[in-house]
Short mmCIF file of C-alpha atoms and ligand atoms in Angstrom, two decimals:
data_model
loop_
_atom_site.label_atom_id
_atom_site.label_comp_id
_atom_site.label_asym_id
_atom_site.label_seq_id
_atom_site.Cartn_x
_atom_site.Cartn_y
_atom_site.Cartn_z
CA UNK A 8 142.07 -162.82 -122.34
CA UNK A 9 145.25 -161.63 -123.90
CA UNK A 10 146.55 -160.72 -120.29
CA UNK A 11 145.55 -163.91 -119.16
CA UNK A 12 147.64 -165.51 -121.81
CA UNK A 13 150.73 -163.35 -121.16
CA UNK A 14 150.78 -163.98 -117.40
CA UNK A 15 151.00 -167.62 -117.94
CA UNK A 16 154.12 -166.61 -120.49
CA UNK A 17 155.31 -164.82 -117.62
CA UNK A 18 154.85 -167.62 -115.16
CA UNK A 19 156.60 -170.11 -117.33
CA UNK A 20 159.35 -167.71 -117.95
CA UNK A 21 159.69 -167.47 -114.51
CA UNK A 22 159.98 -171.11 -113.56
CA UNK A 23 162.44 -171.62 -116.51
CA UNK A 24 164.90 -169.06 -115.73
CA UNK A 25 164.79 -169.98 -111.49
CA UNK A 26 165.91 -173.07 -112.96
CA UNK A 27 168.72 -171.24 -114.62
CA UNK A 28 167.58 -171.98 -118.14
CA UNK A 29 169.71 -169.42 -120.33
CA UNK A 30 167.17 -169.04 -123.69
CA UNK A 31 164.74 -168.07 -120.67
CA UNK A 32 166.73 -165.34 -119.58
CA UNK A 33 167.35 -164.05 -122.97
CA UNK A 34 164.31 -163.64 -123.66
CA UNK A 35 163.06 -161.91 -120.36
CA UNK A 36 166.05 -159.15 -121.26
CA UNK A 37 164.40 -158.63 -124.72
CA UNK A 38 160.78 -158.07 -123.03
CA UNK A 39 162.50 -155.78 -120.32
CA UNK A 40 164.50 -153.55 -123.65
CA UNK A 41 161.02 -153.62 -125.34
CA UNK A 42 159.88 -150.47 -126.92
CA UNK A 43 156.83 -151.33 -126.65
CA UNK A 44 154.81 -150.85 -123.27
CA UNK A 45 153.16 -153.83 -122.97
CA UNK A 46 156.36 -156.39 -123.51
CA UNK A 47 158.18 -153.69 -120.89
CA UNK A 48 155.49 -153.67 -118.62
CA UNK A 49 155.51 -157.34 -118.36
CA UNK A 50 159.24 -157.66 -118.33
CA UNK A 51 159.04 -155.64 -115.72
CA UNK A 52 156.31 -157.88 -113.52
CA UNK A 53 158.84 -160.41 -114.27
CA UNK A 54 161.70 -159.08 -112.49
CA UNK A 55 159.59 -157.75 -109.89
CA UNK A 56 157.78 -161.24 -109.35
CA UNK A 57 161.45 -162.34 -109.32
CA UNK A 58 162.63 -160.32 -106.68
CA UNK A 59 161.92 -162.85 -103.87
CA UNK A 60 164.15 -165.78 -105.69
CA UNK A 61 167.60 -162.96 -105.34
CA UNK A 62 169.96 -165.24 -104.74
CA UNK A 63 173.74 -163.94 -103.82
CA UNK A 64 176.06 -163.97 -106.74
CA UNK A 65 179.71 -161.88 -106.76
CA UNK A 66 180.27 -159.63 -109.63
CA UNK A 67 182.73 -158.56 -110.69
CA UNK A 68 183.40 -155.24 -112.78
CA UNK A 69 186.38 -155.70 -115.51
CA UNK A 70 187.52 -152.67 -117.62
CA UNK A 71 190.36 -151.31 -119.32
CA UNK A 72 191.41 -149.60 -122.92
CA UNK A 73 190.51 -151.31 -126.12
CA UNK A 74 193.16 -153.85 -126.74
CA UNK A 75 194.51 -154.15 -123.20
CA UNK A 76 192.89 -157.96 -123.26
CA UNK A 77 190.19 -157.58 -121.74
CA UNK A 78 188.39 -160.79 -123.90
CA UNK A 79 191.07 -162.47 -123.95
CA UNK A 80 190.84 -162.70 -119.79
CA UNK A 81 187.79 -162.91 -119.37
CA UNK A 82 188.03 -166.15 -121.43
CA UNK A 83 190.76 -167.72 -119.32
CA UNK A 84 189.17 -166.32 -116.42
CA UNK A 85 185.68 -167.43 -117.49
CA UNK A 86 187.09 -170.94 -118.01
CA UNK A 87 189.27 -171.33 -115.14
CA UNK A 88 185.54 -170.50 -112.78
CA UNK A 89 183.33 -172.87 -115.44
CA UNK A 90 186.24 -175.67 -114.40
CA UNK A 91 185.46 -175.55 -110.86
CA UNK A 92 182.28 -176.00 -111.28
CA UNK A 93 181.28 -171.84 -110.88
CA UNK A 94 178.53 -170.39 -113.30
CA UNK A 95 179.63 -167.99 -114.85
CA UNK A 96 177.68 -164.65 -116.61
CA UNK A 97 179.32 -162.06 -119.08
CA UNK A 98 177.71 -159.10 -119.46
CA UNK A 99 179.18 -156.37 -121.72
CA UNK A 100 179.02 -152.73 -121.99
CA UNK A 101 179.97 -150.85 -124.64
CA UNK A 102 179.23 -147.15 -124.46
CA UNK A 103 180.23 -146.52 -128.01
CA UNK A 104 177.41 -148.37 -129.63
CA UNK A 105 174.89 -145.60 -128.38
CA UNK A 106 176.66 -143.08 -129.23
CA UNK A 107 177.89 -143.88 -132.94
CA UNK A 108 175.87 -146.76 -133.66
CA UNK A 109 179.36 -148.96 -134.17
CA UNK A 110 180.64 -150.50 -131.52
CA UNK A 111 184.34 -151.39 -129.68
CA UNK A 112 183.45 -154.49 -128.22
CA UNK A 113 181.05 -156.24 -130.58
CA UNK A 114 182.24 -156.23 -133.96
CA UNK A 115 185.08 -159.45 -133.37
CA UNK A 116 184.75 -162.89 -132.56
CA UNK A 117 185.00 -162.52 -128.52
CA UNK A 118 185.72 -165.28 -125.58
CA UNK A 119 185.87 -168.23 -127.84
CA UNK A 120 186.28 -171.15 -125.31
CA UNK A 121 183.70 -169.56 -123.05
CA UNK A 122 181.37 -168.90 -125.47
CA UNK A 123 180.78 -172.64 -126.04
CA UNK A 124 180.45 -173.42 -122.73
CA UNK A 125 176.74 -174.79 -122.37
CA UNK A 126 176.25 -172.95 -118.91
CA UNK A 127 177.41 -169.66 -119.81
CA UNK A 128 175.56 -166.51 -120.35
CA UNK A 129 177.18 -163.74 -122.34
CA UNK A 130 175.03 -160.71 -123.42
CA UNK A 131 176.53 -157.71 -125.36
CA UNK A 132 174.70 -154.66 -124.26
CA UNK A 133 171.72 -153.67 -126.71
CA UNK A 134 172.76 -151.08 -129.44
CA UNK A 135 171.17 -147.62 -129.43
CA UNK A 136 171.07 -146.84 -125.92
CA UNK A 137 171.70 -143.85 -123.57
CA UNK A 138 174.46 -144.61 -120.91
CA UNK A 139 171.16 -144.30 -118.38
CA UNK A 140 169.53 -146.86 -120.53
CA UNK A 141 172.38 -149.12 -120.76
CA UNK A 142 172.48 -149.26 -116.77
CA UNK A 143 168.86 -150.05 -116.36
CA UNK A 144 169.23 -152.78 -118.63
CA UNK A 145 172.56 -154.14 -117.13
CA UNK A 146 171.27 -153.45 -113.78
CA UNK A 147 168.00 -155.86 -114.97
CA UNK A 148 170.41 -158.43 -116.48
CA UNK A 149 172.31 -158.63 -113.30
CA UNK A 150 169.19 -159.38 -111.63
CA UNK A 151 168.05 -161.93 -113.67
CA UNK A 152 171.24 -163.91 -113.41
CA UNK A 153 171.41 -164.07 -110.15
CA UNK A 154 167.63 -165.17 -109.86
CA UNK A 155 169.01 -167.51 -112.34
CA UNK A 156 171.48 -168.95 -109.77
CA UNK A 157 175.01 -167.65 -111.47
CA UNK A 158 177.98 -167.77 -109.03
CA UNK A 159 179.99 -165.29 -111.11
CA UNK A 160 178.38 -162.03 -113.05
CA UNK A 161 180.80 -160.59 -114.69
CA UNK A 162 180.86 -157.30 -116.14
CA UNK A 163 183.14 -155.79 -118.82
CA UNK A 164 183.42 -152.29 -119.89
CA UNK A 165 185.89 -150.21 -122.03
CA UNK A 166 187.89 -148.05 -120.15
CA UNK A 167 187.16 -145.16 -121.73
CA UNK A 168 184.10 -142.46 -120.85
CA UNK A 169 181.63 -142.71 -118.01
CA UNK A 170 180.61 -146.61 -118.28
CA UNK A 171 183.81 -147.23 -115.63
CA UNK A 172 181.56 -145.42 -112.99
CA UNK A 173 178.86 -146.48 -113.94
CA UNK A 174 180.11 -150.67 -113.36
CA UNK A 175 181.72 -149.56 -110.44
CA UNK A 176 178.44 -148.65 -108.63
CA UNK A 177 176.97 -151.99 -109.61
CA UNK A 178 179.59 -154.54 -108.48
CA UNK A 179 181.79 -155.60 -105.93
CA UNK A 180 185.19 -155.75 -106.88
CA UNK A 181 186.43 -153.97 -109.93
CA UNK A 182 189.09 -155.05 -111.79
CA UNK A 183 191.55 -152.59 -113.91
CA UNK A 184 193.70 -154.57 -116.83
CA UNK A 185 196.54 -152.43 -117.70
CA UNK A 186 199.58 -152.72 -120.31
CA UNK A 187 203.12 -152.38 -119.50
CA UNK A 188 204.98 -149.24 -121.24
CA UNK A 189 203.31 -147.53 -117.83
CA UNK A 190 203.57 -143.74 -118.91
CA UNK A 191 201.54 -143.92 -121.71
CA UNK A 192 198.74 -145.33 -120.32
CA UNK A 193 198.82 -143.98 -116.89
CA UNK A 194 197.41 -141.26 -119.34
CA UNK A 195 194.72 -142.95 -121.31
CA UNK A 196 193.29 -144.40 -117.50
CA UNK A 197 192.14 -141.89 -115.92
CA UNK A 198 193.34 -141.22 -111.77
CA UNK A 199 189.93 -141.96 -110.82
CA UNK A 200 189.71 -145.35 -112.57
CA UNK A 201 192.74 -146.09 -110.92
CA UNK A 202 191.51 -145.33 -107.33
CA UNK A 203 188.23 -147.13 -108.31
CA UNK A 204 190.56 -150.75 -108.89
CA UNK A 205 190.59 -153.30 -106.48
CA UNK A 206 193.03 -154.96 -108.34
CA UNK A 207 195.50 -153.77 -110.74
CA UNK A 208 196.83 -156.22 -113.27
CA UNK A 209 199.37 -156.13 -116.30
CA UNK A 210 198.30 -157.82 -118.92
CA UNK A 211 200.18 -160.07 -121.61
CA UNK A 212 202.80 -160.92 -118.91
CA UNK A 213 204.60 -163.19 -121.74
CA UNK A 214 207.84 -163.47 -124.22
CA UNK A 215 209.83 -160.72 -124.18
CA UNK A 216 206.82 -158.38 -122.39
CA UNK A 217 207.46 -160.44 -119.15
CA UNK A 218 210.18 -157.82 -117.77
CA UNK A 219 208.74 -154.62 -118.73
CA UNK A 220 205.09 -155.91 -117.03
CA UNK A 221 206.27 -156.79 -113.96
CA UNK A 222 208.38 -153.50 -113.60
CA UNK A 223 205.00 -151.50 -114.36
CA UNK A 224 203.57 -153.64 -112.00
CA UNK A 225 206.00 -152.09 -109.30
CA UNK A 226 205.11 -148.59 -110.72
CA UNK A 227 201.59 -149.10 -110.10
CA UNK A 228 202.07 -150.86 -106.98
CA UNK A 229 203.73 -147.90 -105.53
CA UNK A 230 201.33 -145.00 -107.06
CA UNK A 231 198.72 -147.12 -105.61
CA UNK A 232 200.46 -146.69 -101.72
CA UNK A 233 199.62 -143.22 -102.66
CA UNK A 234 195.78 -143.42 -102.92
CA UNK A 235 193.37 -142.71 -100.38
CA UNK A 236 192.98 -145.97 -98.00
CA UNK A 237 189.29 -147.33 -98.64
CA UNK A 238 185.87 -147.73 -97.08
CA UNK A 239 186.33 -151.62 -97.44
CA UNK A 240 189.68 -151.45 -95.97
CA UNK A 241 190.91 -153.18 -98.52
CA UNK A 242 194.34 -152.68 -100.14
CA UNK A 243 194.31 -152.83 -103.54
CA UNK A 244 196.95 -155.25 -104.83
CA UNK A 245 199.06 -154.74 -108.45
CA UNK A 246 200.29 -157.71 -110.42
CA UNK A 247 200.86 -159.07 -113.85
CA UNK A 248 199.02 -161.89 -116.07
CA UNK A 249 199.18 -163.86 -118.89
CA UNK A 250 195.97 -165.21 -120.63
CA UNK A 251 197.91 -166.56 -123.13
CA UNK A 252 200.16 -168.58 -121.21
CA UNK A 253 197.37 -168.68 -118.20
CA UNK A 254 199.63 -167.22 -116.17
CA UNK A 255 197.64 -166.07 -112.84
CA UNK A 256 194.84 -166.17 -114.12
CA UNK A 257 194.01 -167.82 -111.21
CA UNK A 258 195.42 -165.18 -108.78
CA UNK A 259 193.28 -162.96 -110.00
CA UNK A 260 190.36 -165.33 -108.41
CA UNK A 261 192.62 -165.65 -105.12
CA UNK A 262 192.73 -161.91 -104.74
CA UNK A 263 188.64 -161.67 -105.29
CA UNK A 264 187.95 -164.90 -102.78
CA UNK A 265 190.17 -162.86 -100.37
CA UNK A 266 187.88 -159.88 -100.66
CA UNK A 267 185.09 -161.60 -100.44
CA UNK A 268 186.36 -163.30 -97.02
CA UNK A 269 187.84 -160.08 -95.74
CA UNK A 270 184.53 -157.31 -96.83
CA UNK A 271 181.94 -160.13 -95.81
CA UNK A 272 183.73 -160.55 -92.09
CA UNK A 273 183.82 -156.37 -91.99
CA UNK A 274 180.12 -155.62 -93.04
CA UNK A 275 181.39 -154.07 -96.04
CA UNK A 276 179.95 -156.48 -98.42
CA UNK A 277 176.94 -155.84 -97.40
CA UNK A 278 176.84 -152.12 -96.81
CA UNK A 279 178.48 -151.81 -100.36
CA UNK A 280 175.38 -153.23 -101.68
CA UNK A 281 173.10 -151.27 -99.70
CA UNK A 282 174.59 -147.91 -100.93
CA UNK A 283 174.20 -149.09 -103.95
CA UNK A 284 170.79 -150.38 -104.31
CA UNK A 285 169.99 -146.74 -102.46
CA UNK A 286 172.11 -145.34 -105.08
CA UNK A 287 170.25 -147.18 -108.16
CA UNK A 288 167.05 -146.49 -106.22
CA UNK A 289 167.23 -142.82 -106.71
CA UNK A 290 169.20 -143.17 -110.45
CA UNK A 291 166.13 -144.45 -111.80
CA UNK A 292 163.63 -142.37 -109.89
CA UNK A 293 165.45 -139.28 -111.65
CA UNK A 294 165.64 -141.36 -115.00
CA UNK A 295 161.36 -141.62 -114.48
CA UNK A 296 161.11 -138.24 -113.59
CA UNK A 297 162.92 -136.60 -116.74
CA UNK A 298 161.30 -138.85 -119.10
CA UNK A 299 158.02 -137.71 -118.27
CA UNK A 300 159.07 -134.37 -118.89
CA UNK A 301 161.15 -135.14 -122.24
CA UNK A 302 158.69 -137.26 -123.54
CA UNK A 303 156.06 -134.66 -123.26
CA UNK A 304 155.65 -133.24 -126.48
CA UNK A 305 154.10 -129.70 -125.09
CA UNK A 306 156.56 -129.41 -122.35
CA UNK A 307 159.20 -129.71 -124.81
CA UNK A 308 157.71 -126.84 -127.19
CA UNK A 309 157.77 -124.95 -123.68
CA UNK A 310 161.23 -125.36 -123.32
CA UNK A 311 162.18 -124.50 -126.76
CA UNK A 312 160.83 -121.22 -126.62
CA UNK A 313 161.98 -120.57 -122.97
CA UNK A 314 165.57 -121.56 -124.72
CA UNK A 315 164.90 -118.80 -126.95
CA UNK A 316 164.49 -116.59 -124.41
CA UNK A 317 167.16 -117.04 -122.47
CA UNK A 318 169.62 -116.57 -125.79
CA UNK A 319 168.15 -113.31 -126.71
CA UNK A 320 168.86 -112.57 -122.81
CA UNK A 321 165.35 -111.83 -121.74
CA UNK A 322 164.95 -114.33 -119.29
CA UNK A 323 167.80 -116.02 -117.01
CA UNK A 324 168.67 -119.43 -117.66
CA UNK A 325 167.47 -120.09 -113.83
CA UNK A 326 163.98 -118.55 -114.47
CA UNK A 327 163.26 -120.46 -117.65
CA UNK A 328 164.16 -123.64 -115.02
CA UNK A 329 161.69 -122.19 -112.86
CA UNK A 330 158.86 -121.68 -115.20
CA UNK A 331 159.33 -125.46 -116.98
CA UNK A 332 159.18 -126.96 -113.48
CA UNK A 333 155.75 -125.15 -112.85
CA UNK A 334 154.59 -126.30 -115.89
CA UNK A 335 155.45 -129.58 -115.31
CA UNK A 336 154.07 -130.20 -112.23
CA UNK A 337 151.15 -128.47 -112.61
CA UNK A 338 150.97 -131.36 -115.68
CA UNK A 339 151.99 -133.85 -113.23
CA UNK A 340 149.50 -132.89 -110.72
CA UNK A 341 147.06 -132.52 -113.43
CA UNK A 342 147.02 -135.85 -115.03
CA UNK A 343 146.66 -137.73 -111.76
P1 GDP B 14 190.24 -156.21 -125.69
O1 GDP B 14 190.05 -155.25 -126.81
O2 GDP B 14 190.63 -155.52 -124.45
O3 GDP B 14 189.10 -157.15 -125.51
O4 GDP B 14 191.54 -157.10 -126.08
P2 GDP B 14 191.65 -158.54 -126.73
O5 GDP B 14 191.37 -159.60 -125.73
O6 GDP B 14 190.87 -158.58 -128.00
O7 GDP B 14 193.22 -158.61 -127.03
C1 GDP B 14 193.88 -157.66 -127.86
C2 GDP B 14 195.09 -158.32 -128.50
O8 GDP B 14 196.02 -158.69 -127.47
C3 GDP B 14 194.77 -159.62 -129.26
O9 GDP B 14 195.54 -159.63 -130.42
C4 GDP B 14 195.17 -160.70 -128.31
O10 GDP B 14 195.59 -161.87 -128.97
C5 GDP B 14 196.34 -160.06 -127.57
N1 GDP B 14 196.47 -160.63 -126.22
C6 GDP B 14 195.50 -160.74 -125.29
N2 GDP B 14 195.98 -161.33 -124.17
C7 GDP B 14 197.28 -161.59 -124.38
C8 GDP B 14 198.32 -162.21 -123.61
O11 GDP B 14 198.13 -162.66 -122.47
N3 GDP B 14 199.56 -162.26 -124.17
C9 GDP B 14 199.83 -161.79 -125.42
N4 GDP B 14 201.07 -161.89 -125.87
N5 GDP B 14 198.87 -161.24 -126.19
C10 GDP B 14 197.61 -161.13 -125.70
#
């Protein structure tokens, strides 16, 4: 009876967020982060019932280092798309609040102007997550959005740790805000995250910063001749911004559009996304398979005292591996 009464939830829920209702979507997200099996397990016959409504939305990865601007674009970006007539989704990710429990991106007011936009979704990431948690659930949001119908799904990150990976293998085009004063920061980004950019830009392109942006703009542009040409055959471009001022703000969409025309005429659109749903595909397989051993309670007495072992050098660290996979698949075997 109680199932009965959950599926019609579910149904509802369904109908409401196809018709891109945003409470709707909210709520699905909070029954797919549920603790508790039976909210999960229907949030996850949601998504799965939604699967059939995917509908194609661009998204669009934004990082770069606390203070860069980051909220500040992504309002005047935001805007500029809600303007003409785009709908727009904000999803962000903020590795600290795992980790620490406080968080980078959460504790100010953020994207004032978008957030009062009626048609706009914008989800912090839930506290008290793993980074493997945190890209199931982002991975979940993105999918509800776009059953939703959002043109845009944004997602922001802070460029620092593994969560600039981790957005890269779930969008399309990654965007890297910079500041000028180059040197310093070419430090705090990482060589990878700049090879990972699709775009470059300087931020806060304004006042007496105007000079000294567009000459790190150069800078970048010509460390970025230097990188590896990519799969999409796209060349990454460099330039500077202002949000303040709205300074190309809209360039920034220009550049995207023109990746979108150029990847989608060259397959790579496509074949981007295909990697990556094979990529995800196996990500949470792995995620499945090392919760059921971690959340086995005798397993993990097992691998205490095999730890033991291995520090008192009786055992190699290999054969301990060994001996826990046994275990655990004679379990596995066992309990189906
Ligand atoms: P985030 O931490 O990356 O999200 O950065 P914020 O968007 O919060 O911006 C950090 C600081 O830079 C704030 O004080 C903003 O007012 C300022 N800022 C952001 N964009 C611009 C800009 O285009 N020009 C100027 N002059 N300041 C900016």
């Amino acid at each position: 009876m109680q199932k009965k009464h959950n599926q019609v939830d579910i149904k509802l829920l369904e109908s409401e967020i196809l018709n891109g209702d945003i409470k709707s979507i909210s709520k699905a997200l909070t029954l797919i982060e549920s603790n508790l099996p039976q909210y999960h397990n229907l949030g996850n016959e949601l998504v799965n019932s939604l699967t059939k409504h995917k509908k194609n939305s661009l998204r669009i990865g934004i990082t770069g280092v606390p203070g860069v601007g980051k909220s500040t674009f992504i309002d005047a970006f935001g805007t500029l798309l809600t303007e003409s007539g785009k709908q727009v989704a904000v999803l962000a990710i903020d590795p600290s609040s795992g980790e620490s429990g406080g968080s980078i991106l959460g504790d100010k007011t953020r994207m004032n102007e978008l957030s009062k936009h009626p048609k706009v979704f914008i989800r912090p990431t839930a506290a008290g997550t793993t980074l493997g948690g945190v890209a199931r659930a982002t991975r979940e949001s993105i999918f509800l959005c776009e059953a939703a119908g959002f043109d845009v799904i944004i997602i922001e990150t802070v460029g620092v740790g593994q969560s600039e990976t981790m957005v890269h293998s779930m969008v399309d085009f990654f965007l890297l805000l910079m500041l000028s004063g180059a040197g310093d920061e070419l430090q705090g980004i990482k060589r990878g995250i700049m090879e990972m950019a699709d775009a470059l830009v300087i931020t806060k392109a304004d006042g007496e910063n105007e000079k000294k942006a567009e000459m790190a703009s150069r800078e970048y542009a010509n460390a970025m001749h230097l990188f590896p040409p990519k799969k999409s055959e796209w060349v990454p471009l460099s330039f500077t911004c202002s949000s303040q001022e709205k300074k190309n703000i809209d360039k920034v969409w220009n550049t995207i559009e023109s990746f979108e025309n150029q990847t989608k005429i060259n397959g790579w659109f496509e074949e981007h996304r295909h990697i990556q749903d094979k990529y995800w595909l196996r990500e949470t397989l792995k995620e499945m398979i090392l919760d059921e051993f971690f959340e086995n309670d005798d397993l993990l007495e097992q691998l205490k005292l095999k730890e033991e072992q291995v520090f008192k050098g009786e055992i190699s660290s290999f054969q301990a591996a060994e001996t826990l996979f046994n275990a655990f698949n004679s379990k596995v075997r066992g309990t189906n």
